Amino acid sequence: MLQSAPRGAVMDANAKITVLKRSNLFGGLPPETLEAGAEAAKERKLDKGDALFQQGDDATTHYIVASGRLRLDQATPDGKNVVLRFMGPGDLVGSVAVMRDIPYPATPIAADETRVLSWTQARMMDLMQAHPALAMKAINMMGGRIEELQERLQQVATQQVERRIAATVLKIVGQSGRKTEAGVEIPFPLSRQDLAEMTGTTLHTVSRTLSAWIEEGIIEGRRSSHIVIKRPHRLVEISEQA
Amino acid sequence: MLQSAPRGAVMDANAKITVLKRSNLFGGLPPETLEAGAEAAKERKLDKGDALFQQGDDATTHYIVASGRLRLDQATPDGKNVVLRFMGPGDLVGSVAVMRDIPYPATPIAADETRVLSWTQARMMDLMQAHPALAMKAINMMGGRIEELQERLQQVATQQVERRIAATVLKIVGQSGRKTEAGVEIPFPLSRQDLAEMTGTTLHTVSRTLSAWIEEGIIEGRRSSHIVIKRPHRLVEISEQA
DNA sequence: CGAGTGATTGAAAGAAGTCAAATCGCGTGG
DNA sequence: CCACGCGATTTGACTTCTTTCAATCACTCG
């Protein structure tokens, strides 16, 4: 029926509205705002490893993650890489750059098969004009991002590596953890390299640290692509240790 | 005349407008917006070392620095301290917390004698309602803060200490440097401890690093409260060195 | 089964932190 | 005006944490 729908599009209007309800930008707004937002949205599917856009591209589009997971990578001038954050359903991607009219400062890569909704700058402007609460939500969202960055800066600036890794794992667990029989599982692939680039260390140090945790029974066995935490409380202790 | 003006208030309406013109929030907005903003503003003077408010306080007030310099300190749960940034004339203080309705996440301390303008949450809301461009500017300001934090996170996560110190000194020079006969001067007191807390290192390492720079003739002599950079270009090299 | 990618681990080097002590500069009070 | 005391700074010696370098290993995919 919808001949113009992008390849791989499978979400109907209700599914889109459900996604928007969970999002930082539309969450808590009245139904007519959600409907207007859903109507204006396009859908796009990314396979694991695909980039949503490239760092340095002109920022023309707002995105919200519908399902799956994006890893936001920032390449440094000297060829290293920093993982700014992982983003899951409901998270806004690209909006800060679009609103400031600067190039995208990082590249979002699908950590798993991922679906996103998108709005052009113009459409989002119209939406914000028609629904002023959206602008307030945008401010709120950006404030949350600032808070998060300040916390990470503080961690990287003052804490030792093991604490940072513990805190990072716990944050991801808090955002995306799934309870299983064995413990809490991180439901998407998270490599040692990823953790290293999130915590500002090397994959070697991460590997050693996780090996020690496995030894201690804090997390589950080796070389499985999904990390399982068996003793979250112990991780909390590590993340708070003086 | 103005019996209700706070102690130490010395700015007339024009002086306030001049400050607003230079600010991130009001800069570039039409004269009537500036006038409305200036009219709604209160003034406050801080002596060196005074706190504008305390981390953890309810965020009820927006501030803009009129003159002087504030150091934004964040105390960590384990008793350390991180300097989030220095703020000078035109910079907004506290607004992120006010708009998100969360406690102030840090304490701004006057690094020197400092004057600020302030608006209650309600007054600022009225202003934003009456002048929609203000909300857009607020979004822009927050975006800039996010960018800055991402850059610092990247630095702390990937660069060695000397590079970070060099980059930090250069950033401060870019924001506040004054040219003198001897070189570029940072016109407010900046201790080794301050630099350490900005770069995530110890005052010992900062002291050693600056001593080496003095040795090399990059900056000026020791134990003077205002740092003078004699060879900025060399500092740029250090901040970019692989 | 072989290649390739990611992970693990040992050994050595290096960067920065900790501990400790001396020094300097400045303001205070005699 | 000068001695005293305090806080900031400098510096040396040592320790520790991380990284770097180098192999090896495990698992997955073709």
Short mmCIF file of N, CA, C and O in Angstrom, two decimals, chain A residues 72 74-78 80-84 96 99-102 105 125 128 135-136 138-147 149-154 156-159 163 197 199-201 240-242, chain B residues 72 74-78 80-84 96 99-102 105 125 128 135-136 138-147 149-154 156-159 163 197-201 241-242:
data_model
loop_
_atom_site.label_atom_id
_atom_site.label_comp_id
_atom_site.label_asym_id
_atom_site.label_seq_id
_atom_site.Cartn_x
_atom_site.Cartn_y
_atom_site.Cartn_z
N LEU A 72 27.65 5.49 19.66
CA LEU A 72 28.03 6.80 19.13
C LEU A 72 29.55 6.96 19.24
O LEU A 72 30.08 7.14 20.33
N GLN A 74 33.15 8.81 18.39
CA GLN A 74 33.80 10.06 17.98
C GLN A 74 35.26 9.79 17.66
O GLN A 74 36.02 9.34 18.51
N ALA A 75 35.64 10.05 16.42
CA ALA A 75 37.04 9.88 16.01
C ALA A 75 37.83 11.10 16.46
O ALA A 75 37.36 12.22 16.30
N THR A 76 38.99 10.88 17.05
CA THR A 76 39.81 12.00 17.48
C THR A 76 40.74 12.39 16.35
O THR A 76 41.00 11.59 15.44
N PRO A 77 41.25 13.63 16.40
CA PRO A 77 42.15 14.09 15.33
C PRO A 77 43.35 13.15 15.12
O PRO A 77 43.83 13.02 14.01
N ASP A 78 43.80 12.51 16.19
CA ASP A 78 44.97 11.66 16.05
C ASP A 78 44.62 10.18 15.90
O ASP A 78 45.41 9.32 16.28
N LYS A 80 42.45 8.11 17.23
CA LYS A 80 41.84 7.24 18.22
C LYS A 80 40.32 7.35 18.14
O LYS A 80 39.80 8.10 17.34
N ASN A 81 39.65 6.63 18.98
CA ASN A 81 38.20 6.65 18.95
C ASN A 81 37.67 6.69 20.37
O ASN A 81 38.19 6.04 21.25
N VAL A 82 36.62 7.50 20.57
CA VAL A 82 35.97 7.55 21.87
C VAL A 82 34.51 7.18 21.66
O VAL A 82 33.86 7.69 20.75
N VAL A 83 34.01 6.26 22.48
CA VAL A 83 32.59 5.94 22.43
C VAL A 83 31.86 6.91 23.35
O VAL A 83 32.03 6.86 24.57
N LEU A 84 31.09 7.81 22.77
CA LEU A 84 30.42 8.81 23.59
C LEU A 84 29.28 8.20 24.38
O LEU A 84 29.05 8.54 25.52
N VAL A 96 21.13 17.52 18.55
CA VAL A 96 21.93 18.63 19.05
C VAL A 96 22.63 19.33 17.89
O VAL A 96 22.61 20.56 17.78
N MET A 99 20.09 21.25 15.64
CA MET A 99 19.59 22.49 16.23
C MET A 99 20.65 23.57 16.28
O MET A 99 20.36 24.75 16.22
N ARG A 100 21.91 23.15 16.41
CA ARG A 100 22.97 24.15 16.45
C ARG A 100 23.47 24.48 15.06
O ARG A 100 24.32 25.36 14.89
N ASP A 101 23.02 23.70 14.08
CA ASP A 101 23.45 23.94 12.71
C ASP A 101 24.96 23.78 12.56
O ASP A 101 25.65 24.63 11.99
N ILE A 102 25.47 22.70 13.09
CA ILE A 102 26.88 22.36 12.94
C ILE A 102 26.94 20.93 12.39
O ILE A 102 25.95 20.21 12.46
N PRO A 105 28.90 15.69 15.08
CA PRO A 105 30.21 15.58 15.72
C PRO A 105 30.64 14.14 15.94
O PRO A 105 31.74 13.91 16.46
N MET A 125 11.04 21.40 12.82
CA MET A 125 10.76 22.81 13.13
C MET A 125 9.26 23.06 13.15
O MET A 125 8.73 23.69 14.07
N MET A 128 7.78 21.61 16.23
CA MET A 128 8.08 22.38 17.44
C MET A 128 7.25 23.66 17.48
O MET A 128 6.81 24.10 18.54
N ALA A 135 9.84 21.91 22.30
CA ALA A 135 11.08 22.67 22.51
C ALA A 135 11.54 22.52 23.96
O ALA A 135 12.74 22.35 24.24
N MET A 136 10.59 22.56 24.87
CA MET A 136 10.93 22.38 26.29
C MET A 136 11.54 21.01 26.52
O MET A 136 12.52 20.85 27.26
N ALA A 138 13.12 19.27 24.36
CA ALA A 138 14.46 19.26 23.75
C ALA A 138 15.48 19.83 24.71
O ALA A 138 16.58 19.29 24.89
N ILE A 139 15.10 20.93 25.36
CA ILE A 139 15.99 21.54 26.35
C ILE A 139 16.29 20.54 27.47
O ILE A 139 17.43 20.37 27.91
N ASN A 140 15.25 19.87 27.89
CA ASN A 140 15.41 18.89 28.96
C ASN A 140 16.35 17.76 28.56
O ASN A 140 17.21 17.33 29.32
N MET A 141 16.15 17.31 27.35
CA MET A 141 16.99 16.23 26.83
C MET A 141 18.45 16.65 26.81
O MET A 141 19.34 15.92 27.26
N MET A 142 18.70 17.85 26.32
CA MET A 142 20.08 18.32 26.25
C MET A 142 20.66 18.48 27.64
O MET A 142 21.83 18.19 27.87
N GLY A 143 19.84 18.94 28.56
CA GLY A 143 20.31 19.06 29.94
C GLY A 143 20.75 17.71 30.48
O GLY A 143 21.77 17.59 31.17
N GLY A 144 19.99 16.68 30.17
CA GLY A 144 20.35 15.34 30.62
C GLY A 144 21.67 14.89 30.03
O GLY A 144 22.51 14.28 30.71
N ARG A 145 21.87 15.24 28.76
CA ARG A 145 23.13 14.89 28.11
C ARG A 145 24.30 15.59 28.81
O ARG A 145 25.36 15.00 29.02
N ILE A 146 24.09 16.85 29.16
CA ILE A 146 25.15 17.60 29.85
C ILE A 146 25.49 16.96 31.19
O ILE A 146 26.66 16.74 31.52
N GLU A 147 24.45 16.63 31.92
CA GLU A 147 24.66 15.97 33.21
C GLU A 147 25.49 14.70 33.06
O GLU A 147 26.44 14.45 33.80
N LEU A 149 27.48 13.82 30.65
CA LEU A 149 28.86 14.09 30.25
C LEU A 149 29.68 14.59 31.43
O LEU A 149 30.84 14.22 31.59
N GLN A 150 29.06 15.42 32.26
CA GLN A 150 29.80 15.92 33.43
C GLN A 150 30.16 14.77 34.35
O GLN A 150 31.25 14.72 34.91
N GLU A 151 29.24 13.85 34.49
CA GLU A 151 29.53 12.71 35.36
C GLU A 151 30.67 11.86 34.79
O GLU A 151 31.57 11.44 35.52
N ARG A 152 30.63 11.65 33.49
CA ARG A 152 31.70 10.84 32.89
C ARG A 152 33.04 11.55 32.96
O ARG A 152 34.07 10.93 33.21
N LEU A 153 33.01 12.85 32.74
CA LEU A 153 34.25 13.62 32.83
C LEU A 153 34.85 13.46 34.22
O LEU A 153 36.04 13.22 34.39
N GLN A 154 33.99 13.59 35.19
CA GLN A 154 34.43 13.46 36.57
C GLN A 154 35.04 12.07 36.81
O GLN A 154 36.09 11.95 37.45
N VAL A 156 36.34 9.92 34.56
CA VAL A 156 37.61 9.72 33.86
C VAL A 156 38.71 10.56 34.50
O VAL A 156 39.87 10.16 34.52
N ALA A 157 38.33 11.71 35.03
CA ALA A 157 39.34 12.61 35.57
C ALA A 157 39.82 12.18 36.95
O ALA A 157 40.94 12.49 37.34
N THR A 158 38.99 11.48 37.69
CA THR A 158 39.38 11.23 39.09
C THR A 158 39.46 9.75 39.48
O THR A 158 40.06 9.44 40.49
N GLN A 159 38.85 8.86 38.72
CA GLN A 159 38.80 7.49 39.20
C GLN A 159 39.75 6.57 38.44
O GLN A 159 40.07 6.80 37.29
N ARG A 163 37.35 1.09 38.56
CA ARG A 163 36.11 1.76 38.97
C ARG A 163 35.33 2.25 37.78
O ARG A 163 34.11 2.15 37.72
N GLU A 197 36.99 2.01 24.89
CA GLU A 197 36.78 3.34 24.31
C GLU A 197 35.73 4.14 25.08
O GLU A 197 35.64 5.35 24.94
N THR A 199 35.70 4.00 28.44
CA THR A 199 36.29 4.32 29.74
C THR A 199 37.64 5.00 29.61
O THR A 199 38.25 5.36 30.61
N GLY A 200 38.10 5.17 28.38
CA GLY A 200 39.38 5.83 28.20
C GLY A 200 40.53 4.96 28.65
O GLY A 200 41.43 5.42 29.35
N THR A 201 40.50 3.70 28.24
CA THR A 201 41.64 2.84 28.55
C THR A 201 41.89 1.95 27.33
O THR A 201 41.40 2.26 26.25
N GLU A 240 32.26 2.04 43.73
CA GLU A 240 32.21 3.07 44.79
C GLU A 240 33.43 3.02 45.71
O GLU A 240 33.55 3.85 46.60
N GLN A 241 34.27 2.05 45.48
CA GLN A 241 35.41 1.86 46.40
C GLN A 241 36.27 3.12 46.45
O GLN A 241 36.49 3.76 45.43
N ALA A 242 36.70 3.45 47.65
CA ALA A 242 37.60 4.60 47.79
C ALA A 242 38.90 4.25 47.11
O ALA A 242 39.68 5.06 46.77
N LEU B 72 33.75 26.95 38.10
CA LEU B 72 32.65 26.03 38.40
C LEU B 72 33.21 24.72 38.93
O LEU B 72 33.81 23.94 38.19
N GLN B 74 32.92 21.03 40.81
CA GLN B 74 32.03 19.93 41.14
C GLN B 74 32.72 19.01 42.13
O GLN B 74 33.77 18.44 41.85
N ALA B 75 32.11 18.87 43.30
CA ALA B 75 32.66 17.97 44.32
C ALA B 75 32.24 16.55 43.98
O ALA B 75 31.08 16.30 43.65
N THR B 76 33.18 15.62 44.04
CA THR B 76 32.84 14.23 43.77
C THR B 76 32.42 13.54 45.06
O THR B 76 32.75 14.03 46.15
N PRO B 77 31.68 12.42 44.94
CA PRO B 77 31.22 11.73 46.14
C PRO B 77 32.37 11.37 47.08
O PRO B 77 32.20 11.34 48.30
N ASP B 78 33.55 11.12 46.53
CA ASP B 78 34.66 10.71 47.40
C ASP B 78 35.60 11.85 47.73
O ASP B 78 36.79 11.63 47.98
N LYS B 80 36.90 14.41 46.15
CA LYS B 80 37.77 15.14 45.23
C LYS B 80 36.99 16.28 44.60
O LYS B 80 35.82 16.47 44.88
N ASN B 81 37.66 17.01 43.75
CA ASN B 81 37.01 18.15 43.13
C ASN B 81 37.38 18.21 41.66
O ASN B 81 38.52 17.96 41.30
N VAL B 82 36.40 18.53 40.82
CA VAL B 82 36.66 18.70 39.40
C VAL B 82 36.24 20.11 39.02
O VAL B 82 35.15 20.55 39.38
N VAL B 83 37.12 20.83 38.32
CA VAL B 83 36.74 22.14 37.81
C VAL B 83 36.08 21.93 36.45
O VAL B 83 36.73 21.53 35.49
N LEU B 84 34.79 22.18 36.38
CA LEU B 84 34.09 21.93 35.13
C LEU B 84 34.44 22.99 34.09
O LEU B 84 34.58 22.68 32.92
N VAL B 96 21.01 25.55 33.14
CA VAL B 96 20.71 24.16 32.80
C VAL B 96 19.94 23.50 33.93
O VAL B 96 18.91 22.85 33.71
N MET B 99 16.34 24.98 34.24
CA MET B 99 15.41 24.52 33.21
C MET B 99 15.05 23.06 33.37
O MET B 99 13.97 22.64 33.00
N ARG B 100 15.98 22.28 33.93
CA ARG B 100 15.66 20.87 34.12
C ARG B 100 14.98 20.63 35.46
O ARG B 100 14.58 19.51 35.77
N ASP B 101 14.96 21.66 36.29
CA ASP B 101 14.34 21.53 37.60
C ASP B 101 15.04 20.46 38.44
O ASP B 101 14.40 19.58 39.03
N ILE B 102 16.35 20.53 38.46
CA ILE B 102 17.15 19.65 39.32
C ILE B 102 18.05 20.54 40.17
O ILE B 102 18.22 21.72 39.87
N PRO B 105 24.22 21.30 40.03
CA PRO B 105 25.15 20.18 40.11
C PRO B 105 26.58 20.59 40.46
O PRO B 105 27.44 19.73 40.56
N MET B 125 11.11 32.71 32.59
CA MET B 125 10.03 32.06 31.86
C MET B 125 9.22 33.10 31.11
O MET B 125 8.90 32.93 29.93
N MET B 128 11.11 34.35 28.17
CA MET B 128 11.17 33.39 27.05
C MET B 128 9.82 33.30 26.33
O MET B 128 9.78 33.14 25.12
N ALA B 135 14.47 31.08 23.78
CA ALA B 135 14.49 29.63 23.97
C ALA B 135 15.44 28.99 22.97
O ALA B 135 16.21 28.08 23.31
N MET B 136 15.40 29.50 21.74
CA MET B 136 16.32 28.98 20.73
C MET B 136 17.77 29.22 21.14
O MET B 136 18.63 28.34 20.98
N ALA B 138 18.84 29.48 24.13
CA ALA B 138 19.15 28.60 25.25
C ALA B 138 19.55 27.22 24.73
O ALA B 138 20.53 26.61 25.20
N ILE B 139 18.81 26.74 23.73
CA ILE B 139 19.16 25.46 23.14
C ILE B 139 20.57 25.51 22.55
O ILE B 139 21.38 24.61 22.73
N ASN B 140 20.85 26.59 21.88
CA ASN B 140 22.16 26.76 21.29
C ASN B 140 23.27 26.76 22.34
O ASN B 140 24.31 26.12 22.19
N MET B 141 23.00 27.47 23.41
CA MET B 141 23.99 27.55 24.49
C MET B 141 24.26 26.16 25.06
O MET B 141 25.40 25.76 25.25
N MET B 142 23.19 25.41 25.28
CA MET B 142 23.38 24.08 25.85
C MET B 142 24.12 23.17 24.87
O MET B 142 24.95 22.36 25.26
N GLY B 143 23.83 23.34 23.60
CA GLY B 143 24.55 22.56 22.60
C GLY B 143 26.04 22.84 22.66
O GLY B 143 26.87 21.93 22.56
N GLY B 144 26.38 24.10 22.83
CA GLY B 144 27.79 24.46 22.94
C GLY B 144 28.44 23.81 24.15
O GLY B 144 29.57 23.34 24.10
N ARG B 145 27.68 23.77 25.24
CA ARG B 145 28.20 23.14 26.46
C ARG B 145 28.46 21.65 26.21
O ARG B 145 29.47 21.09 26.65
N ILE B 146 27.53 21.02 25.50
CA ILE B 146 27.69 19.59 25.21
C ILE B 146 28.94 19.36 24.36
O ILE B 146 29.77 18.49 24.67
N GLU B 147 29.10 20.18 23.35
CA GLU B 147 30.29 20.06 22.51
C GLU B 147 31.57 20.18 23.31
O GLU B 147 32.50 19.38 23.17
N LEU B 149 32.02 19.69 26.49
CA LEU B 149 32.22 18.55 27.38
C LEU B 149 32.70 17.33 26.61
O LEU B 149 33.56 16.59 27.08
N GLN B 150 32.16 17.14 25.41
CA GLN B 150 32.60 16.00 24.62
C GLN B 150 34.07 16.14 24.27
O GLN B 150 34.82 15.16 24.30
N GLU B 151 34.47 17.35 23.96
CA GLU B 151 35.88 17.55 23.63
C GLU B 151 36.77 17.27 24.83
O GLU B 151 37.81 16.62 24.73
N ARG B 152 36.34 17.74 25.98
CA ARG B 152 37.17 17.51 27.17
C ARG B 152 37.20 16.04 27.54
O ARG B 152 38.25 15.51 27.95
N LEU B 153 36.06 15.38 27.40
CA LEU B 153 36.02 13.95 27.69
C LEU B 153 37.02 13.22 26.79
O LEU B 153 37.80 12.38 27.24
N GLN B 154 37.00 13.58 25.54
CA GLN B 154 37.91 12.97 24.58
C GLN B 154 39.35 13.22 24.98
O GLN B 154 40.19 12.32 24.92
N VAL B 156 40.60 13.95 28.02
CA VAL B 156 40.98 13.24 29.25
C VAL B 156 41.08 11.74 28.99
O VAL B 156 41.91 11.05 29.57
N ALA B 157 40.24 11.25 28.06
CA ALA B 157 40.21 9.82 27.82
C ALA B 157 41.37 9.35 26.96
O ALA B 157 41.78 8.20 27.06
N THR B 158 41.91 10.22 26.11
CA THR B 158 42.89 9.72 25.16
C THR B 158 44.26 10.40 25.21
O THR B 158 45.21 9.86 24.68
N GLN B 159 44.35 11.57 25.81
CA GLN B 159 45.63 12.28 25.72
C GLN B 159 46.42 12.23 27.01
O GLN B 159 45.87 12.11 28.09
N ARG B 163 49.78 17.19 27.22
CA ARG B 163 48.92 17.70 26.15
C ARG B 163 47.66 18.33 26.71
O ARG B 163 47.20 19.37 26.25
N GLU B 197 42.81 20.26 38.61
CA GLU B 197 41.41 19.84 38.69
C GLU B 197 40.68 20.02 37.36
O GLU B 197 39.62 19.45 37.13
N MET B 198 41.23 20.83 36.49
CA MET B 198 40.63 20.95 35.16
C MET B 198 41.09 19.83 34.25
O MET B 198 40.40 19.49 33.28
N THR B 199 42.28 19.32 34.49
CA THR B 199 42.85 18.36 33.55
C THR B 199 42.83 16.94 34.09
O THR B 199 43.25 16.02 33.40
N GLY B 200 42.35 16.77 35.30
CA GLY B 200 42.29 15.44 35.85
C GLY B 200 43.65 14.89 36.20
O GLY B 200 43.98 13.75 35.88
N THR B 201 44.46 15.70 36.85
CA THR B 201 45.75 15.22 37.30
C THR B 201 46.01 15.80 38.69
O THR B 201 45.08 16.25 39.35
N GLN B 241 50.80 17.41 19.69
CA GLN B 241 51.83 16.39 19.45
C GLN B 241 51.23 14.99 19.50
O GLN B 241 50.35 14.71 20.30
N ALA B 242 51.69 14.14 18.59
CA ALA B 242 51.22 12.76 18.60
C ALA B 242 51.75 12.07 19.85
O ALA B 242 51.32 11.06 20.24
#
